[in-house]
Short mmCIF file of C-alpha atoms in Angstrom, two decimals:
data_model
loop_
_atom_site.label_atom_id
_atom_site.label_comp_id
_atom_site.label_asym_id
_atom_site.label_seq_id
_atom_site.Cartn_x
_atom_site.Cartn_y
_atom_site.Cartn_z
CA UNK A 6 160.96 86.01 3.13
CA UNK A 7 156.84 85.00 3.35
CA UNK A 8 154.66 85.92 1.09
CA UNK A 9 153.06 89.08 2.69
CA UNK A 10 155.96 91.35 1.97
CA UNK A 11 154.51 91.31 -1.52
CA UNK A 12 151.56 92.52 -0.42
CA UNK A 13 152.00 96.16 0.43
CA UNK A 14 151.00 97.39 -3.34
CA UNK A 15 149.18 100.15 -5.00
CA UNK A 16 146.00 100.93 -3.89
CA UNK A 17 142.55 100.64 -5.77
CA UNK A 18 140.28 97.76 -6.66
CA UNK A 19 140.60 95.51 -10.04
CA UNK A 20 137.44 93.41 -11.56
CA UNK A 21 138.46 89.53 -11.63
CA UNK A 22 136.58 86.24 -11.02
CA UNK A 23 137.71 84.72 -7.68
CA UNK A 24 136.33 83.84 -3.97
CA UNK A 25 136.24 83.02 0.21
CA UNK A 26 138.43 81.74 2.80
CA UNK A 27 138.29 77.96 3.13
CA UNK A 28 142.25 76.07 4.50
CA UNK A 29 143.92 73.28 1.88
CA UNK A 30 146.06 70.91 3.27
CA UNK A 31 148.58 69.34 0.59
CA UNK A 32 146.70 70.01 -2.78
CA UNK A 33 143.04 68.40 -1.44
CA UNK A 34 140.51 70.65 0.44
CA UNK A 35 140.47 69.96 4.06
CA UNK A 36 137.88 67.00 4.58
CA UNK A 37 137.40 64.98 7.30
CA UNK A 38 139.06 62.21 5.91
CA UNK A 39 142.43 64.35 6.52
CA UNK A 40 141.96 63.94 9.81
CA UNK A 41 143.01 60.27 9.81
CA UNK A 42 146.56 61.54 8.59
CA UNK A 43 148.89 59.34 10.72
CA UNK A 44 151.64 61.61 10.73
CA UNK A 45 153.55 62.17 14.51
CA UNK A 46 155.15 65.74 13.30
CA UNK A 47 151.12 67.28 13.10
CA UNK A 48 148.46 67.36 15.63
CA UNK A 49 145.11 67.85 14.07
CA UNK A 50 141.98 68.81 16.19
CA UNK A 51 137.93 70.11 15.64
CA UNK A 52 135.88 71.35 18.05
CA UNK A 53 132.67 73.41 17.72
CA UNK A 54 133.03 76.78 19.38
CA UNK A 55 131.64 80.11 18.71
CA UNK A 56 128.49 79.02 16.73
CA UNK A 57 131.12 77.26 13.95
CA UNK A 58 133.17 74.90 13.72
CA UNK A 59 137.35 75.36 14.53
CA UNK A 60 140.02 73.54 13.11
CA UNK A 61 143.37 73.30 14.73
CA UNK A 62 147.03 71.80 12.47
CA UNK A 63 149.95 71.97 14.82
CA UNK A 64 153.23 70.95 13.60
CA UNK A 65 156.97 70.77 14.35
CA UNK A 66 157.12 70.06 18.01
CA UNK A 67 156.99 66.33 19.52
CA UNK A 68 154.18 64.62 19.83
CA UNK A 69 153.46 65.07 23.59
CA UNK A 70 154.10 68.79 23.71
CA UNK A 71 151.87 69.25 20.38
CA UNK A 72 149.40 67.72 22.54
CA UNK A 73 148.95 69.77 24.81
CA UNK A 74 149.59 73.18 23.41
CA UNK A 75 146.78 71.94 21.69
CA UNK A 76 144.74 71.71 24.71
CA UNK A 77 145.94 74.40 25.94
CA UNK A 78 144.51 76.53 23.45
CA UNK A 79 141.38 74.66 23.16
CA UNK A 80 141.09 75.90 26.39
CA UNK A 81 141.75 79.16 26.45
CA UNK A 82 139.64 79.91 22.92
CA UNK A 83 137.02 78.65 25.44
CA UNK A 84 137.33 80.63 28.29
CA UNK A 85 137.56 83.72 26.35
CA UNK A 86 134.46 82.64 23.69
CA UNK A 87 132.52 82.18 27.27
CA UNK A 88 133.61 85.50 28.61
CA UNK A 89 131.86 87.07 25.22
CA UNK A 90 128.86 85.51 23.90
CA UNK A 91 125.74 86.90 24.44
CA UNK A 92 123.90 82.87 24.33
CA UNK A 93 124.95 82.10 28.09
CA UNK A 94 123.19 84.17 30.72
CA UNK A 95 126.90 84.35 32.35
CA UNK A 96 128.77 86.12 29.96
CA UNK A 97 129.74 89.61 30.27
CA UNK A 98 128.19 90.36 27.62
CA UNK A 99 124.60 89.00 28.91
CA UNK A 100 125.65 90.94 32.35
CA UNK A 101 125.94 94.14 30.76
CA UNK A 102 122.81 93.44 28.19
CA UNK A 103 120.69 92.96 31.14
CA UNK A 104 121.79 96.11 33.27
CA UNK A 105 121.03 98.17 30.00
CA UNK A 106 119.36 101.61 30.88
CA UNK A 107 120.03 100.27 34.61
CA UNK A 108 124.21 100.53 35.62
CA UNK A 109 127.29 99.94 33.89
CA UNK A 110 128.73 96.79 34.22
CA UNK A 111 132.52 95.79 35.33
CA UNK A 112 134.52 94.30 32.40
CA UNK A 113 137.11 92.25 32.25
CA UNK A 114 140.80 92.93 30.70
CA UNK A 115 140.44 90.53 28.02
CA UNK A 116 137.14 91.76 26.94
CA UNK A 117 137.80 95.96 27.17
CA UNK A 118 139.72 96.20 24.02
CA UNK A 119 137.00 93.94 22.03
CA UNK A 120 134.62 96.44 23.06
CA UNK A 121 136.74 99.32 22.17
CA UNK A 122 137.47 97.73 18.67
CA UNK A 123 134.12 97.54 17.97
CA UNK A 124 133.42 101.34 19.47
CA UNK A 125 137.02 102.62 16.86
CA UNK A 126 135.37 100.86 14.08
CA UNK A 127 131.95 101.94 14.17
CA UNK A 128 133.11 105.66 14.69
CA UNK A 129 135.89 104.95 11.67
CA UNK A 130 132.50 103.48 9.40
CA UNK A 131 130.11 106.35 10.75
CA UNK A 132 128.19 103.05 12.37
CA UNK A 133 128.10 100.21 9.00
CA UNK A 134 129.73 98.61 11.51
CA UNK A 135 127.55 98.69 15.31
CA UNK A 136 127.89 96.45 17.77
CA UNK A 137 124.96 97.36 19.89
CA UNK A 138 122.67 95.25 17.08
CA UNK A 139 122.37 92.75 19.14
CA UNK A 140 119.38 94.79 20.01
CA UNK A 141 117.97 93.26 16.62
CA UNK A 142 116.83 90.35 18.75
CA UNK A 143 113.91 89.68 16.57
CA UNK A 144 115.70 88.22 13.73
CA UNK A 145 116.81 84.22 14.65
CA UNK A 146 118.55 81.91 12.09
CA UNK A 147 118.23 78.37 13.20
CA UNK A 148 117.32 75.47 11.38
CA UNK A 149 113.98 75.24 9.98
CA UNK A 150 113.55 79.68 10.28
CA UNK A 151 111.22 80.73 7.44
CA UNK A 152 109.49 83.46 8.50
CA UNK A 153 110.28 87.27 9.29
CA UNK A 154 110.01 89.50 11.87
CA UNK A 155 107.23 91.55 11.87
CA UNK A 156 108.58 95.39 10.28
CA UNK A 157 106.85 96.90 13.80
CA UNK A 158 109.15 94.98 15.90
CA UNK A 159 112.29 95.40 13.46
CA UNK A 160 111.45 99.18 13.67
CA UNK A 161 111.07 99.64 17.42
CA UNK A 162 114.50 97.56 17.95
CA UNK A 163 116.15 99.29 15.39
CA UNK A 164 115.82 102.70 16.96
CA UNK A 165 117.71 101.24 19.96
CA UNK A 166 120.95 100.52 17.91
CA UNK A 167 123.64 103.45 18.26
CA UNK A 168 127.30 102.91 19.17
CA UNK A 169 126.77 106.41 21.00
CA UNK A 170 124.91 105.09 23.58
CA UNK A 171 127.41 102.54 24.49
CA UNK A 172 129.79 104.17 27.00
CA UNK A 173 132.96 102.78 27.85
CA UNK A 174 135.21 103.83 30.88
CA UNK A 175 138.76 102.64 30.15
CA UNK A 176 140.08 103.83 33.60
CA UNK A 177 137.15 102.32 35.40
CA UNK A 178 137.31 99.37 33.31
CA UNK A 179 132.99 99.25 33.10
CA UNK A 180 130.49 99.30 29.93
CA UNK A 181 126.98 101.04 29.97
CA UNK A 182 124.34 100.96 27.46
CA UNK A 183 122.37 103.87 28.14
CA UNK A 184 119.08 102.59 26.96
CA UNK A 185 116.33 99.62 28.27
CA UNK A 186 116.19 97.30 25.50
CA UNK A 187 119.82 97.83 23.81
CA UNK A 188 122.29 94.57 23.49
CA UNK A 189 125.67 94.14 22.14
CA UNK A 190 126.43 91.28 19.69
CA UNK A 191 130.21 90.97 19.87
CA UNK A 192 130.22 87.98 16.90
CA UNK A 193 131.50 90.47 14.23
CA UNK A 194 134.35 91.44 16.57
CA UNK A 195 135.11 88.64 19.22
CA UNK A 196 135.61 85.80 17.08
CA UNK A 197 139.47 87.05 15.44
CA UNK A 198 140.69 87.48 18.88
CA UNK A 199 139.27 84.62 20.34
CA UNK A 200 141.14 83.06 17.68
CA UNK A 201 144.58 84.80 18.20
CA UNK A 202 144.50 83.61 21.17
CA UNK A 203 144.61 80.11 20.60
CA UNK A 204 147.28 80.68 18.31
CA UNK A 205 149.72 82.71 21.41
CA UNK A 206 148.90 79.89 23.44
CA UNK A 207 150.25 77.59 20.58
CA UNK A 208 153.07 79.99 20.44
CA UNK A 209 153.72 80.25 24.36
CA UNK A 210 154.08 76.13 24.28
CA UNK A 211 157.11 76.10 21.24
CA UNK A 212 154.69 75.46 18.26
CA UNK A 213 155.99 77.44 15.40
CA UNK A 214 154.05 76.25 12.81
CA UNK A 215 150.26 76.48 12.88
CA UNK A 216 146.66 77.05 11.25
CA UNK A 217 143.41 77.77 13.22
CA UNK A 218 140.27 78.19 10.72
CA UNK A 219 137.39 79.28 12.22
CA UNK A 220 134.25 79.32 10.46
CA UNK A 221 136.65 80.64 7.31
CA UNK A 222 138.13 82.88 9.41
CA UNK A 223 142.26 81.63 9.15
CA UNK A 224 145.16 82.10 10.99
CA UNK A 225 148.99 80.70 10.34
CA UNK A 226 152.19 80.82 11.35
CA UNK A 227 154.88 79.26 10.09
CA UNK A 228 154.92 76.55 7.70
CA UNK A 229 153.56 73.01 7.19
CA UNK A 230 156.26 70.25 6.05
CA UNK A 231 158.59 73.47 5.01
CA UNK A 232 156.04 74.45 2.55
CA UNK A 233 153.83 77.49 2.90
CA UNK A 234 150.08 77.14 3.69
CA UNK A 235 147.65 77.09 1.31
CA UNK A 236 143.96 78.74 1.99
CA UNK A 237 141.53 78.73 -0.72
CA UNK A 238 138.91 81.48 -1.72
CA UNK A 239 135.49 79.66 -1.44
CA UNK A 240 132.71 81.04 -4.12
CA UNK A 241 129.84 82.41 -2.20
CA UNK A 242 127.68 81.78 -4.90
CA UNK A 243 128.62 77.99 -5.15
CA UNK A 244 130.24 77.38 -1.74
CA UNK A 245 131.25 74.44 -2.62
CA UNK A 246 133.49 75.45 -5.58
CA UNK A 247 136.93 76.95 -4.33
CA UNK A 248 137.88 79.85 -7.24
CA UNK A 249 141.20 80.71 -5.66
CA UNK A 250 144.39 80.17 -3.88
CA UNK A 251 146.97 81.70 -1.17
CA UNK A 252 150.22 80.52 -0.34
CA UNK A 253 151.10 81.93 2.84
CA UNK A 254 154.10 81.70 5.42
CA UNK A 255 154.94 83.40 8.32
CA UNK A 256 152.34 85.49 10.00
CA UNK A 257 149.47 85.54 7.93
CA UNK A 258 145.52 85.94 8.42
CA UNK A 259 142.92 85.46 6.16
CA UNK A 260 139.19 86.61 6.95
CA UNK A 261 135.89 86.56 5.13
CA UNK A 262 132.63 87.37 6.03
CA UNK A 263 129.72 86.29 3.57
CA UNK A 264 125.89 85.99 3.13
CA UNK A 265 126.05 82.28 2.60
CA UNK A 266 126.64 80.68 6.27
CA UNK A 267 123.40 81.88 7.88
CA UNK A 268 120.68 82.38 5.79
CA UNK A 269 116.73 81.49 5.46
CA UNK A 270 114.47 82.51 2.01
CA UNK A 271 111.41 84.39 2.59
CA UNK A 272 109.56 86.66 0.01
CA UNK A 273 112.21 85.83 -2.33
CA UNK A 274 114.97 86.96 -1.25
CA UNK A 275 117.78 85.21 0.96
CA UNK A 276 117.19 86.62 4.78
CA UNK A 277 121.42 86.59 6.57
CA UNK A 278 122.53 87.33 9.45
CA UNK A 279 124.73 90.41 8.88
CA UNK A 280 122.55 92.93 9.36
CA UNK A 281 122.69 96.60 8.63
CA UNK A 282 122.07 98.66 11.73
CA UNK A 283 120.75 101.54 9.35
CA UNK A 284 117.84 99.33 8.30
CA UNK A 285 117.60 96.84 11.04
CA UNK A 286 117.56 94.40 7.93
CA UNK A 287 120.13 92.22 6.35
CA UNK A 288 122.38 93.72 3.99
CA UNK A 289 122.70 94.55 0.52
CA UNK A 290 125.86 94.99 -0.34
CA UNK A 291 128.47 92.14 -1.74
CA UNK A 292 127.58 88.37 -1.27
CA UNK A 293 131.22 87.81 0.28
CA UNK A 294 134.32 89.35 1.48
CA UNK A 295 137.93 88.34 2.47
CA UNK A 296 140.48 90.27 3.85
CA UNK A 297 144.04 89.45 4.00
CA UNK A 298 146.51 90.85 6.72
CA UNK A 299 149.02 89.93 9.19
CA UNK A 300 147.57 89.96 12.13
CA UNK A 301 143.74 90.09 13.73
CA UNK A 302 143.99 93.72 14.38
CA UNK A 303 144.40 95.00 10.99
CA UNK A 304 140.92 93.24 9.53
CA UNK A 305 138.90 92.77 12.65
CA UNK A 306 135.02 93.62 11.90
CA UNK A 307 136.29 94.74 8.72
CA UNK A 308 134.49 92.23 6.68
CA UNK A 309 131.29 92.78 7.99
CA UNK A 310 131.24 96.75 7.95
CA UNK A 311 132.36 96.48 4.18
CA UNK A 312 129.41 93.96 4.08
CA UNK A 313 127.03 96.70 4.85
CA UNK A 314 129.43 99.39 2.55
CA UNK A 315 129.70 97.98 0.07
CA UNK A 316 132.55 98.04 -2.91
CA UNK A 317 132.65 101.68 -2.97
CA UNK A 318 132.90 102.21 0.71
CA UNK A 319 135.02 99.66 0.88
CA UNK A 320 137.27 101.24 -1.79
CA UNK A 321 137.13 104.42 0.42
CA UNK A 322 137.58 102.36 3.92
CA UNK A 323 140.95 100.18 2.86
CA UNK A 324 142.39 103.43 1.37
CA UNK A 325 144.17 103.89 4.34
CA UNK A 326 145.03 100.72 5.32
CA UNK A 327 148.05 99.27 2.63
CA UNK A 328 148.43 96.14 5.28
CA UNK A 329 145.02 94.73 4.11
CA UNK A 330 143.86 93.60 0.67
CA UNK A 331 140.60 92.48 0.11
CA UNK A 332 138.34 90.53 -2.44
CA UNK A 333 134.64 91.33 -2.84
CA UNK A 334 132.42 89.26 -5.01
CA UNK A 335 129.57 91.16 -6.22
CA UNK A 336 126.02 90.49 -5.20
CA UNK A 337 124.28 90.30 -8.91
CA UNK A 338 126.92 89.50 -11.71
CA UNK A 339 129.25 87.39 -9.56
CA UNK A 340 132.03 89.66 -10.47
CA UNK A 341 135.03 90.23 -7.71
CA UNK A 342 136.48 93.46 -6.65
CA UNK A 343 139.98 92.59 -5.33
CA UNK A 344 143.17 95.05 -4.02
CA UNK A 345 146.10 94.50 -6.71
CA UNK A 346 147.85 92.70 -3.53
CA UNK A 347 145.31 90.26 -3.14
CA UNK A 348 145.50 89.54 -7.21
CA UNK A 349 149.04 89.14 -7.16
CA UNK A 350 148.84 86.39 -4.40
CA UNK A 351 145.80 84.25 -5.63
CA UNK A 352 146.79 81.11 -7.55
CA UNK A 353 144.65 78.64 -9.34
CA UNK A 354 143.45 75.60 -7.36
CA UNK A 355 145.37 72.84 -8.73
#
C-alpha cells in the first residue's frame, strides 16, 4: 500500500502555510556531505545536466550492477537532454528553430510526443502554457544579468509566439514553425521525461528502489532502507527554509516550478524566467508551485502553465485531473493554496 492511494480526494483548494520540492535523505536535507555515506546497498551520483543540477540514490541491487544502471542512465538522460535543448546548434530543436518559416524538420521518436505534450497542453490552457517562447530570445538570465530587454524587441518577438503556428505531422514524423523568427523552448516540457527516463533505465537494470531530483523536479520508486522517501516542500520565499514534508513509496513524482531559481532585479521587481507568452514578460501569478502525481505524464508543463494561471486557473485546470494535487504559495501574503490530497500527505519537517 504507498502513500498515493490516499491521494485521490475531493477536489478544491484549502489556504495553509507550506512549500517546494527539495529530496531528504534520513531526517537531514540532502547536502553534499551525504554523499560521503559509505553504505554498499546505495549508489549516490550528481551530475549537471539540463541547466541544473541531478541527483541520482540507487538502492537494493549489488554494488557492481548499481553501478552501472547508474551509468546507464546517466547516459541515456544525456542523449535525450542533447536531442532537446535548444543551447547546442545540433539539437533538434536548434534544427527545426533554424528552418523556421523555411521547411519542416524530421523528428525523432523520442522527441515527437514531447512536442505533442507541449502542443495538448497549450490547446488544454488556451496557450498559458506555449512552447514556441523560445522566440522570447531577448530575455537571458545568466550571472551578473541586470538589465531588460528593450519593450520594442519584447513586442516584435512576442507577436511570433503561437502554438498554432507550430505544425506537427505525426505520420510523417516532421515539425514546422510556420514563421521566420519563431523558436521552441522545450525546458517546461523536456526536462520530466528526460528524467523518466533515467529512472526506466534504472528499472530495465533490476533497481527497484530509486530517486532522481532534478532541479526540484523528483522522481521515486520504491523505497530507501524499507522506509518510504521523504521530499520536502522548499519555501520560495526563503528557499532555504523547507515548510513541508512527503513520505512517498512506490511510484511517486513530485514537481515544482517557481520564480526563485532564475531570476535578476530590475526596476524593482524580480525579472524570472517563466515567462507568459501573453505578455512576452515574466509572470505574475504564484511565486511557486508543486504538483504531486504518479507518473511524468500526469504533471508535465503543468507547473509552469499554472505559473502563468494562476490559483484560480489552476483551481479550474486540476478540476479534471483527481491524480494530481498541487500546492501554490501565493505571490504577496505568502499564503499556500493546496488540493485536500496534497494537505493530507504533508508532514512537518522533523
Amino acid at each position: 500500500e504507498t502513500a498515493m492511494h490516499s491521494m485521490h480526494l475531493p477536489r478544491g483548494l484549502t489556504r495553509r502555510r507550506m512549500a517546494m520540492a527539495l529530496p531528504l535523505l534520513g531526517s537531514a536535507a540532502w547536502l553534499p556531505s551525504a554523499m560521503a555515506t559509505t553504505d554498499a546497498t546505495v549508489e549516490r551520483s550528481t551530475r549537471s545536466l539540463m541547466g541544473t543540477q541531478v541527483d541520482i540514490v540507487a538502492h537494493g541491487a549489488h554494488q557492481p550492477t548499481l553501478q552501472t544502471a547508474v551509468a546507464q542512465a546517466w547516459q541515456e538522460m544525456a542523449r535525450l537532454a542533447s536531442l532537446m535543448t535548444r543551447y547546442s546548434p545540433d539539437s533538434i530543436v536548434s534544427r527545426i528553430n533554424r528552418a523556421a518559416g523555411v521547411h519542416a524538420v524530421n523528428v525523432p521518436p523520442e522527441v515527437m510526443p514531447v512536442l505533442l505534450a507541449g502542443q495538448k497542453l497549450a490547446v488544454q490552457t488556451q496557450g498559458a502554457f506555449d512552447i514556441t517562447v523560445g522566440s522570447l530570445k531577448a530575455w537571458h538570465f545568466g550571472e551578473g544579468q541586470t538589465s531588460l530587454p528593450l519593450p520594442q524587441e519584447i513586442e516584435a518577438q512576442r507577436r511570433l509566439v503561437g502554438y498554432r503556428n507550430l505544425v506537427l505531422d505525426e505520420r510523417a514524423s516532421t515539425a514546422y514553425l510556420r514563421q521566420p523568427g519563431m523558436a521552441l523552448d522545450l525546458g517546461g516540457v523536456a526536462k520530466l521525461p528526460i528524467l523518466e527516463a533515467g529512472m526506466k533505465t534504472l528499472q530495465r537494470h533490476g533497481v527497484e528502489h530509486a530517486l532522481i531530483n532534478g532541479g526540484g523536479d523528483v522522481l521515486i520508486a520504491g523505497q530507501l532502507h524499507g522506509r518510504a522517501w521523504r521530499v520536502g516542500l522548499r519555501d520560495p520565499h526563503a528557499p532555504e527554509r523547507m515548510l513541508g514534508m512527503l513520505e512517498l513509496q512506490g511510484q511517486a513524482i513530485v514537481a515544482s516550478s517557481g520564480d526563485y531559481e532564475r531570476f535578476f532585479m530590475a526596476q524593482g521587481e524580480r525579472q524570472h524566467h517563466i515567462l507568459n507568452p501573453a505578455t512576452g514578460r515574466p509572470t505574475h501569478g504564484p511565486r511557486g508551485v508543486s504538483l504531486l502525481a504518479r507518473d511524468a505524464a500526469s504533471v508535465n508543463g503543468l507547473g509552469t502553465a499554472i505559473m502563468v494561471m494562476g490559483s484560480a486557473g489552476a483551481a479550474t485546470l486540476l478540476q479534471h485531473r483527481p491524480e494530481v494535487q498541487a500546492a501554490l504559495v501565493a505571490e504577496r501574503d505568502h499564503s499556500v493554496w493546496q488540493t485536500p490530497g496534497m494537505a493530507a500527505l504533508l508532514r512537518p519537517v522533523a
